[in-house]
Amino acid sequence: MTTLNSISGSAGSLGQFDPQALPVSAAQTIVLQWVTPLAQSERVPLRDALARVLARDVISPIDVPAHDNSAMDGYAFDGASLLAQAAPAGATLTLDVAGKAFAGHPYTGAIAPGACVRIMTGAPMPAGCDTVVPQERVEHSGSAEAVAVTFRADAVTPGANRRRKGEDLARGGVALRAGRVLRASDIGLMASLGIVDVAVKRRLRVAFFSTGDELRSPGEPLDAGCIYDSNRYTLGAMLQRLNAEPIDLGRVRDDPESLAATLKAAAESADVVLTSGGVSVGEADFTRTQLQTLGDVSFWGLAMRPGRPFAFGRIWSGGRPGAGRAALLFGLPGNPVATMVAFYQIVRPALIAMSGAAPQPMPLIPARCEMPIKKRPGRTEFQRGVAGRDAQGQWRVAPTGSQSSGALSTMSEANCFIVLAHESADLDAGDTVDIMLFDGLV
Ligand code: AMP
Ligand code: MG
């Protein structure tokens, strides 16, 4: 029985799993057990609500549409009685035009039996009318302004071209569910209900920093043996995409005091702390030791490539477990592609759950692989691929040339991950693989 009071114990207590070869799905499950969705919400104007997480169901205060209305430009009439009278088949109907109904300008006059109303799309259906015959189907009598129209009775059926009151949304019904990440259509939908502002979860505060004496920031000269810090920029950008509130704590030297101070400050200000680098077993990496001292952190070897070394736990602003404010900690591997893969696979679902949003799994699409791929069973691989549909509509994918976990250019070149499942072995050209596309439409 797993008791959820210590993270450093939880991988071991999962029994069948080796923390040094932890399947991706097991890591995702353990992480989600430690996530508590944010409780706090705030009201924001509709215009600022895009990509925010809805805190409560939105109940429709009105019927949409608010009244029966016309779906076409044409002539509205009492189809239920007039069409029934128009037997035999092929018979025509001639109706006097009593007046006009425009969107925003309803026709409110009386309509004599056997008359109709000129109506435009979106205009309210006049009382007593249930059917609209489209203007293309009628012959006019009269000059510019028709005084009567004639059409074949079998050109329309009773009730045709009428949109019903409440057909889109009924008053009192749930228009949008809590936990929804608001999209452009949702913003428009709420506007169509007359809603001015909306309760959303507050944004998740995510602090992050890079570790490594070899790192320099863009703008600084690149000293011998140094590299530019890219992870902090990728992380900041990925967090922006998730609409979290990124807190960039900069670049921290591989030295115990700076690391301890930064970790404590991070726990003080953020809900979640992300570090990059220093979680493998390198000599100069003090990140591991500091994390062990300051918090309850477990170090995993994920059965995943790239992205094997990984740390997960909690740290406290007071510098020891239980002291001060706690924040969830993810220690990402330093290699730039590994950082991104670990973020997408492990951190992203956790941040989504913590932000109060409903889970948003990334869909997998089957594709024919154009080249053989070497793959060892027992780990999930995320190769970078370029995918597209061929002339027959079949998805095809080819791995980018290099699969180095240090080559960020492979991520920029690719448009998808080729996801090679935990159990799968070598693949031949023409085999089917799953791909996870980078871009979504909305
Ligand atoms: P580490 O896990 O700290 O040993 O880092 C693994 C590899 O990733 C090393 O080659 C590091 O130089 C590189 N690396 C670590 N952090 C960053 C970073 N912020 N930006 C770019 N590369 C990094
Ligand atoms: Mg390092």
Coordinates of C-alpha atoms and ligand atoms in Angstrom, one line a residue:
M1 CA 0.0 0.0 0.0
T2 CA 1.5 3.4 -1.1
T3 CA 1.2 6.0 1.5
L4 CA 1.6 9.5 0.0
N5 CA 3.7 11.2 2.6
S6 CA 7.1 10.9 0.9
I7 CA 8.1 11.3 -2.7
S8 CA 11.5 9.8 -2.3
G9 CA 9.9 6.6 -1.2
S10 CA 7.1 6.5 -3.8
A11 CA 9.0 5.1 -6.8
G12 CA 10.3 2.2 -4.7
S13 CA 6.9 1.5 -3.2
L14 CA 5.5 1.1 -6.7
G15 CA 6.8 -2.4 -6.3
Q16 CA 7.4 -3.7 -9.7
F17 CA 9.2 -0.7 -11.0
D18 CA 12.9 0.0 -10.8
P19 CA 13.4 3.8 -10.1
Q20 CA 16.4 3.6 -12.4
A21 CA 14.4 2.3 -15.3
L22 CA 11.0 3.9 -14.7
P23 CA 8.5 3.6 -17.6
V24 CA 7.2 6.9 -18.8
S25 CA 3.6 5.9 -17.9
A26 CA 4.6 5.0 -14.3
A27 CA 6.5 8.3 -13.9
Q28 CA 3.4 10.2 -15.2
T29 CA 1.2 8.3 -12.7
I30 CA 3.4 9.0 -9.7
V31 CA 3.7 12.7 -10.6
L32 CA 0.0 13.1 -10.9
Q33 CA -0.6 11.6 -7.5
W34 CA 1.3 14.5 -6.0
V35 CA -0.6 17.2 -7.9
T36 CA -3.2 19.3 -6.2
P37 CA -5.2 21.5 -8.6
L38 CA -5.1 25.2 -7.8
A39 CA -8.0 26.4 -5.7
Q40 CA -7.7 30.2 -6.3
S41 CA -9.6 31.8 -9.1
E42 CA -10.1 35.4 -10.3
R43 CA -12.5 37.2 -12.6
V44 CA -11.1 38.5 -15.9
P45 CA -12.7 40.4 -18.8
L46 CA -13.6 38.1 -21.8
R47 CA -10.8 39.7 -23.8
D48 CA -8.2 38.5 -21.3
A49 CA -9.6 35.0 -20.9
L50 CA -8.0 33.2 -23.9
A51 CA -6.1 30.1 -22.8
R52 CA -7.2 30.5 -19.2
V53 CA -8.7 27.7 -17.3
L54 CA -12.4 28.0 -16.6
A55 CA -13.0 27.9 -12.8
R56 CA -16.8 27.2 -12.9
D57 CA -19.3 26.0 -15.4
V58 CA -20.7 28.8 -17.6
I59 CA -24.5 28.6 -17.5
S60 CA -26.3 30.2 -20.4
P61 CA -28.4 33.1 -19.1
I62 CA -30.4 33.3 -22.4
D63 CA -31.6 31.2 -25.2
V64 CA -29.3 31.2 -28.3
P65 CA -30.8 32.1 -30.7
A66 CA -33.1 34.2 -28.6
H67 CA -36.0 33.8 -31.1
D68 CA -36.9 31.6 -34.0
N69 CA -35.2 33.1 -37.0
S70 CA -34.6 32.6 -40.7
A71 CA -31.7 30.7 -42.0
M72 CA -32.1 32.1 -45.5
D73 CA -33.0 35.2 -47.4
G74 CA -36.5 34.5 -48.7
Y75 CA -40.2 34.6 -47.8
A76 CA -41.7 33.4 -44.4
F77 CA -45.1 31.9 -44.3
D78 CA -47.4 29.6 -42.5
G79 CA -46.1 26.3 -44.0
A80 CA -48.0 24.0 -41.7
S81 CA -51.3 25.1 -43.2
L82 CA -50.5 26.5 -46.6
L83 CA -48.4 23.6 -47.8
A84 CA -50.9 21.1 -46.7
Q85 CA -53.6 22.8 -48.8
A86 CA -51.4 22.9 -51.9
A87 CA -51.9 19.3 -53.1
P88 CA -51.6 17.8 -55.7
A89 CA -47.9 17.5 -56.2
G90 CA -46.4 20.1 -58.5
A91 CA -49.0 22.7 -57.5
T92 CA -47.9 26.2 -57.0
L93 CA -48.6 28.7 -54.2
T94 CA -49.0 32.4 -54.7
L95 CA -48.7 34.5 -51.6
D96 CA -49.1 38.3 -51.2
V97 CA -46.1 40.0 -49.5
A98 CA -47.3 41.7 -46.4
G99 CA -44.1 43.4 -45.3
K100 CA -40.4 42.9 -44.5
A101 CA -38.4 41.4 -41.6
F102 CA -34.7 42.3 -41.3
A103 CA -32.1 41.1 -38.7
G104 CA -32.7 43.6 -35.8
H105 CA -35.9 44.8 -37.4
P106 CA -38.7 42.3 -36.8
Y107 CA -42.0 42.4 -38.7
T108 CA -44.7 43.0 -36.1
G109 CA -47.8 43.6 -38.3
A110 CA -50.6 41.2 -38.9
I111 CA -50.4 38.6 -41.8
A112 CA -53.6 37.8 -43.6
P113 CA -54.2 34.1 -44.4
G114 CA -52.4 33.3 -47.7
A115 CA -49.8 36.1 -47.2
C116 CA -46.0 36.0 -46.5
V117 CA -43.3 38.3 -45.3
R118 CA -40.1 39.1 -47.1
I119 CA -37.4 38.0 -44.6
M120 CA -33.6 38.2 -44.4
T121 CA -31.2 35.7 -42.8
G122 CA -31.2 36.1 -39.0
A123 CA -34.4 38.1 -38.9
P124 CA -37.0 36.9 -36.3
M125 CA -39.7 34.7 -37.7
P126 CA -43.0 36.7 -37.8
A127 CA -45.8 35.4 -35.5
G128 CA -47.7 32.7 -37.4
C129 CA -44.8 31.8 -39.8
D130 CA -42.9 28.6 -39.5
T131 CA -41.3 28.1 -42.9
V132 CA -39.0 30.1 -45.3
V133 CA -39.0 29.6 -49.0
P134 CA -35.5 30.7 -50.3
Q135 CA -35.7 33.7 -52.7
E136 CA -34.0 31.7 -55.5
R137 CA -37.1 29.4 -55.6
V138 CA -39.8 32.1 -56.2
E139 CA -41.1 34.1 -59.1
H140 CA -42.0 37.7 -58.4
S141 CA -45.0 39.6 -59.5
G142 CA -44.6 43.4 -59.1
S143 CA -41.5 45.4 -60.1
A144 CA -38.5 46.0 -57.8
E145 CA -40.5 45.4 -54.7
A146 CA -42.4 42.1 -55.0
V147 CA -46.1 42.4 -54.2
A148 CA -46.6 38.7 -54.5
V149 CA -44.5 35.6 -55.0
T150 CA -45.2 32.2 -56.6
F151 CA -43.3 29.0 -56.0
R152 CA -43.8 25.3 -56.3
A153 CA -45.3 23.9 -53.1
D154 CA -42.9 21.0 -53.2
A155 CA -39.9 23.4 -53.2
V156 CA -40.0 23.5 -49.4
T157 CA -41.3 21.4 -46.5
P158 CA -43.1 22.8 -43.5
G159 CA -40.6 24.2 -40.9
A160 CA -37.8 24.5 -43.6
N161 CA -35.1 27.2 -43.2
R162 CA -36.1 28.1 -39.7
R163 CA -33.6 28.2 -36.8
R164 CA -35.3 27.4 -33.5
K165 CA -35.1 29.5 -30.4
G166 CA -32.5 27.9 -28.0
E167 CA -31.4 25.5 -30.7
D168 CA -27.7 26.4 -30.2
L169 CA -27.9 26.8 -26.4
A170 CA -30.9 26.6 -24.1
R171 CA -31.2 29.1 -21.2
G172 CA -30.0 27.5 -18.0
G173 CA -28.0 24.9 -19.8
V174 CA -24.2 24.4 -19.4
A175 CA -22.5 26.3 -22.1
L176 CA -18.9 25.5 -21.0
R177 CA -17.6 23.2 -18.4
A178 CA -15.2 24.1 -15.5
G179 CA -11.7 22.9 -16.3
R180 CA -11.9 24.0 -20.0
V181 CA -8.9 25.8 -21.4
L182 CA -10.7 28.6 -23.2
R183 CA -10.4 28.9 -26.9
A184 CA -11.3 31.6 -29.4
S185 CA -14.7 30.0 -30.0
D186 CA -15.4 29.9 -26.3
I187 CA -14.6 33.6 -25.9
G188 CA -17.1 34.3 -28.8
L189 CA -19.6 31.9 -27.3
M190 CA -19.6 33.7 -24.0
A191 CA -19.9 37.0 -25.8
S192 CA -23.0 35.6 -27.6
L193 CA -24.5 35.0 -24.2
G194 CA -23.9 38.6 -23.1
I195 CA -21.3 37.6 -20.6
V196 CA -18.8 40.4 -19.7
D197 CA -16.3 38.6 -17.5
V198 CA -15.5 35.1 -16.4
A199 CA -14.1 33.2 -13.4
V200 CA -10.8 31.5 -14.3
K201 CA -8.2 29.8 -12.2
R202 CA -5.2 32.0 -11.3
R203 CA -2.2 31.3 -13.5
L204 CA 0.3 28.7 -12.2
R205 CA 3.6 30.3 -11.1
V206 CA 6.5 28.3 -12.4
A207 CA 10.1 29.3 -11.4
F208 CA 12.9 27.9 -13.5
F209 CA 16.7 28.2 -13.7
S210 CA 19.7 26.6 -15.4
T211 CA 22.6 25.1 -13.6
G212 CA 26.1 24.6 -14.9
D213 CA 29.4 26.6 -14.8
E214 CA 29.8 26.1 -18.5
L215 CA 26.7 28.2 -19.3
R216 CA 26.8 31.8 -20.6
S217 CA 23.7 33.9 -21.3
P218 CA 23.1 35.2 -24.8
G219 CA 24.7 38.7 -25.0
E220 CA 27.7 37.6 -23.0
P221 CA 31.0 36.6 -24.6
L222 CA 31.4 32.8 -25.0
D223 CA 34.5 31.9 -23.0
A224 CA 36.6 28.9 -23.9
G225 CA 34.8 25.6 -23.1
C226 CA 31.5 27.4 -22.6
I227 CA 28.1 27.1 -24.2
Y228 CA 25.1 29.4 -24.4
D229 CA 22.3 28.6 -22.0
S230 CA 19.4 27.6 -24.2
N231 CA 17.3 25.6 -21.8
R232 CA 16.1 28.6 -19.9
Y233 CA 14.8 30.1 -23.1
T234 CA 13.1 26.9 -24.2
L235 CA 11.6 26.4 -20.8
G236 CA 10.3 30.0 -20.7
A237 CA 8.8 29.6 -24.1
M238 CA 7.1 26.3 -23.3
L239 CA 5.7 27.7 -20.1
Q240 CA 4.3 30.7 -22.1
R241 CA 2.6 28.3 -24.4
L242 CA 0.9 26.6 -21.5
N243 CA -0.1 30.1 -20.3
A244 CA 1.7 29.6 -17.0
E245 CA 3.4 32.6 -15.3
P246 CA 7.1 32.0 -15.9
I247 CA 9.5 33.2 -13.2
D248 CA 13.0 33.2 -14.7
L249 CA 15.6 32.9 -11.9
G250 CA 18.5 33.0 -14.3
R251 CA 21.6 30.9 -14.4
V252 CA 23.0 29.4 -11.3
R253 CA 26.6 28.3 -10.7
D254 CA 27.4 24.7 -9.7
D255 CA 28.1 25.8 -6.1
P256 CA 26.1 24.6 -3.1
E257 CA 25.3 28.1 -1.6
S258 CA 24.0 29.6 -4.8
L259 CA 21.9 26.5 -5.5
A260 CA 20.5 26.4 -2.0
A261 CA 19.6 30.1 -2.1
T262 CA 18.0 29.9 -5.5
L263 CA 16.0 26.8 -4.6
K264 CA 14.7 28.4 -1.4
A265 CA 13.7 31.6 -3.3
A266 CA 12.0 29.6 -5.9
A267 CA 9.9 27.7 -3.4
E268 CA 9.0 31.0 -1.8
S269 CA 7.7 32.5 -5.0
A270 CA 6.4 29.7 -7.1
D271 CA 4.0 26.7 -7.2
V272 CA 6.3 24.7 -9.3
V273 CA 10.1 24.8 -9.7
L274 CA 11.9 23.5 -12.8
T275 CA 15.7 23.1 -12.9
S276 CA 17.7 22.0 -15.9
G277 CA 21.0 20.1 -15.7
G278 CA 22.8 18.6 -12.7
V279 CA 20.5 15.6 -12.2
S280 CA 22.8 13.1 -13.7
V281 CA 25.7 11.7 -11.6
G282 CA 28.4 14.2 -12.7
E283 CA 31.2 15.1 -10.3
A284 CA 30.6 18.8 -10.4
D285 CA 26.8 18.6 -10.1
F286 CA 25.8 19.9 -6.7
T287 CA 22.1 20.1 -7.7
R288 CA 21.4 16.5 -6.6
T289 CA 22.9 17.1 -3.1
Q290 CA 21.1 20.4 -2.6
L291 CA 17.8 18.9 -3.7
Q292 CA 18.3 16.0 -1.3
T293 CA 19.1 18.4 1.6
L294 CA 16.4 20.9 1.0
G295 CA 13.5 18.7 0.1
D296 CA 11.9 15.4 -0.5
V297 CA 13.2 14.5 -3.9
S298 CA 13.5 11.3 -5.7
F299 CA 16.0 10.7 -8.5
W300 CA 14.9 8.6 -11.4
G301 CA 16.3 7.1 -14.5
L302 CA 13.4 7.2 -16.8
A303 CA 13.0 4.4 -19.3
M304 CA 12.9 7.1 -22.0
R305 CA 15.2 8.4 -24.7
P306 CA 16.1 11.2 -24.7
G307 CA 15.6 12.3 -21.1
R308 CA 16.8 9.6 -18.8
P309 CA 18.0 11.4 -15.7
F310 CA 15.1 13.1 -13.9
A311 CA 14.3 14.4 -10.4
F312 CA 10.9 14.8 -8.9
G313 CA 9.8 16.0 -5.5
R314 CA 9.0 18.9 -3.3
I315 CA 11.2 21.6 -1.9
W316 CA 10.6 24.0 1.0
S317 CA 11.4 27.7 1.2
G318 CA 12.6 27.2 4.8
G319 CA 15.4 24.9 3.6
R320 CA 14.2 21.6 5.0
P321 CA 11.2 19.4 4.5
G322 CA 8.1 20.9 6.2
A323 CA 9.7 24.4 6.7
G324 CA 8.0 27.3 5.0
R325 CA 6.3 27.2 1.6
A326 CA 6.4 24.0 -0.5
A327 CA 6.7 23.9 -4.2
L328 CA 6.7 20.9 -6.5
L329 CA 10.1 20.3 -8.1
F330 CA 11.0 18.8 -11.5
G331 CA 14.7 18.4 -12.2
L332 CA 15.1 18.1 -15.9
P333 CA 18.0 16.7 -17.7
G334 CA 20.5 19.2 -19.1
N335 CA 20.7 18.1 -22.7
P336 CA 18.5 20.6 -24.6
V337 CA 16.3 18.0 -26.5
A338 CA 16.0 15.9 -23.3
T339 CA 14.8 19.0 -21.4
M340 CA 12.1 19.5 -24.0
V341 CA 11.0 15.8 -24.2
A342 CA 10.9 15.5 -20.4
F343 CA 8.9 18.7 -20.2
Y344 CA 6.3 17.6 -22.7
Q345 CA 6.0 14.1 -21.4
I346 CA 6.2 14.5 -17.6
V347 CA 5.9 18.1 -16.7
R348 CA 3.2 19.3 -19.1
P349 CA 0.5 16.8 -17.9
A350 CA 1.3 17.8 -14.3
L351 CA 1.1 21.5 -15.0
I352 CA -2.2 21.1 -16.8
A353 CA -3.6 19.1 -13.9
M354 CA -2.3 21.6 -11.4
S355 CA -3.7 24.5 -13.3
G356 CA -7.1 23.0 -12.7
A357 CA -7.6 22.0 -16.4
A358 CA -9.1 18.8 -17.6
P359 CA -6.4 16.4 -19.0
Q360 CA -5.3 17.2 -22.5
P361 CA -3.5 14.2 -23.9
M362 CA -1.6 14.7 -27.1
P363 CA -3.2 12.6 -29.8
L364 CA -1.1 9.9 -31.6
I365 CA -1.5 9.4 -35.3
P366 CA -0.4 6.3 -37.1
A367 CA 2.1 6.9 -39.9
R368 CA 4.2 4.8 -42.2
C369 CA 7.8 5.1 -41.4
E370 CA 10.0 5.8 -44.4
M371 CA 13.2 4.4 -43.0
P372 CA 14.2 1.5 -40.7
I373 CA 14.7 2.6 -37.1
K374 CA 16.9 0.9 -34.5
K375 CA 15.0 0.5 -31.2
R376 CA 15.7 -1.4 -28.0
P377 CA 12.7 -2.7 -26.2
G378 CA 12.3 -1.5 -22.6
R379 CA 12.2 2.3 -23.1
T380 CA 10.0 4.8 -24.8
E381 CA 11.8 6.8 -27.5
F382 CA 10.8 10.2 -28.8
Q383 CA 12.6 10.6 -32.1
R384 CA 12.3 13.8 -34.0
G385 CA 10.4 13.3 -37.3
V386 CA 9.2 15.2 -40.3
A387 CA 5.7 14.0 -41.2
G388 CA 3.2 14.8 -43.9
R389 CA 0.4 13.2 -45.9
D390 CA 1.1 11.6 -49.3
A391 CA -1.1 11.8 -52.4
Q392 CA -3.2 8.9 -51.1
G393 CA -3.9 10.7 -47.8
Q394 CA -1.7 8.4 -45.8
W395 CA 0.6 9.9 -43.1
R396 CA 4.3 9.3 -43.7
V397 CA 7.2 10.2 -41.4
A398 CA 10.9 10.2 -41.6
P399 CA 13.3 10.7 -38.7
T400 CA 15.4 13.8 -38.8
G401 CA 19.0 12.9 -39.7
S402 CA 20.6 13.4 -36.3
Q403 CA 18.8 12.1 -33.1
S404 CA 21.4 13.6 -30.8
S405 CA 19.8 14.8 -27.5
G406 CA 22.1 17.8 -27.6
A407 CA 21.0 19.0 -31.1
L408 CA 18.2 21.4 -30.6
S409 CA 18.2 22.0 -34.4
T410 CA 16.5 18.6 -34.7
M411 CA 13.5 19.9 -32.8
S412 CA 13.3 22.9 -35.0
E413 CA 13.6 20.8 -38.2
A414 CA 11.0 18.3 -37.0
N415 CA 7.2 18.8 -36.9
C416 CA 6.5 15.7 -34.8
F417 CA 7.8 13.2 -32.3
I418 CA 8.0 9.6 -33.6
V419 CA 6.8 7.8 -30.4
L420 CA 8.3 4.4 -30.2
A421 CA 6.4 2.5 -27.5
H422 CA 8.1 1.0 -24.5
E423 CA 8.0 -2.6 -25.7
S424 CA 8.7 -2.0 -29.4
A425 CA 11.8 -3.3 -31.1
D426 CA 13.6 -2.5 -34.4
L427 CA 11.4 -1.2 -37.2
D428 CA 11.6 -1.8 -40.9
A429 CA 10.9 0.8 -43.5
G430 CA 7.1 0.8 -44.2
D431 CA 6.2 -0.2 -40.6
T432 CA 3.5 1.8 -38.9
V433 CA 4.6 4.1 -36.1
D434 CA 2.8 6.6 -33.9
I435 CA 3.5 10.3 -34.4
M436 CA 2.7 13.2 -32.0
L437 CA 2.3 16.4 -34.0
F438 CA 3.9 19.6 -32.6
D439 CA 1.2 22.0 -33.8
G440 CA -2.5 22.1 -33.2
L441 CA -5.0 24.5 -34.9
V442 CA -6.6 26.0 -31.8
Ligands
AMP1 P1 24.2 18.0 -17.0 O1 23.1 17.1 -16.7 O2 24.2 19.2 -16.1 O3 25.5 17.2 -16.9 O4 24.1 18.5 -18.5 C1 24.1 17.6 -19.6 C2 24.5 18.3 -20.8 O5 23.5 19.4 -21.1 C3 25.8 19.0 -20.8 O6 26.5 18.9 -22.0 C4 25.5 20.5 -20.5 O7 26.5 21.3 -21.0 C5 24.2 20.6 -21.3 N1 23.4 21.7 -20.7 C6 23.0 21.7 -19.3 N2 22.3 22.8 -19.1 C7 22.1 23.5 -20.3 C8 21.5 24.6 -20.7 N3 20.8 25.4 -19.8 N4 21.5 25.0 -22.0 C9 22.2 24.2 -22.9 N5 22.8 23.1 -22.6 C10 22.8 22.7 -21.3
MG2 MG 25.7 20.4 -15.4

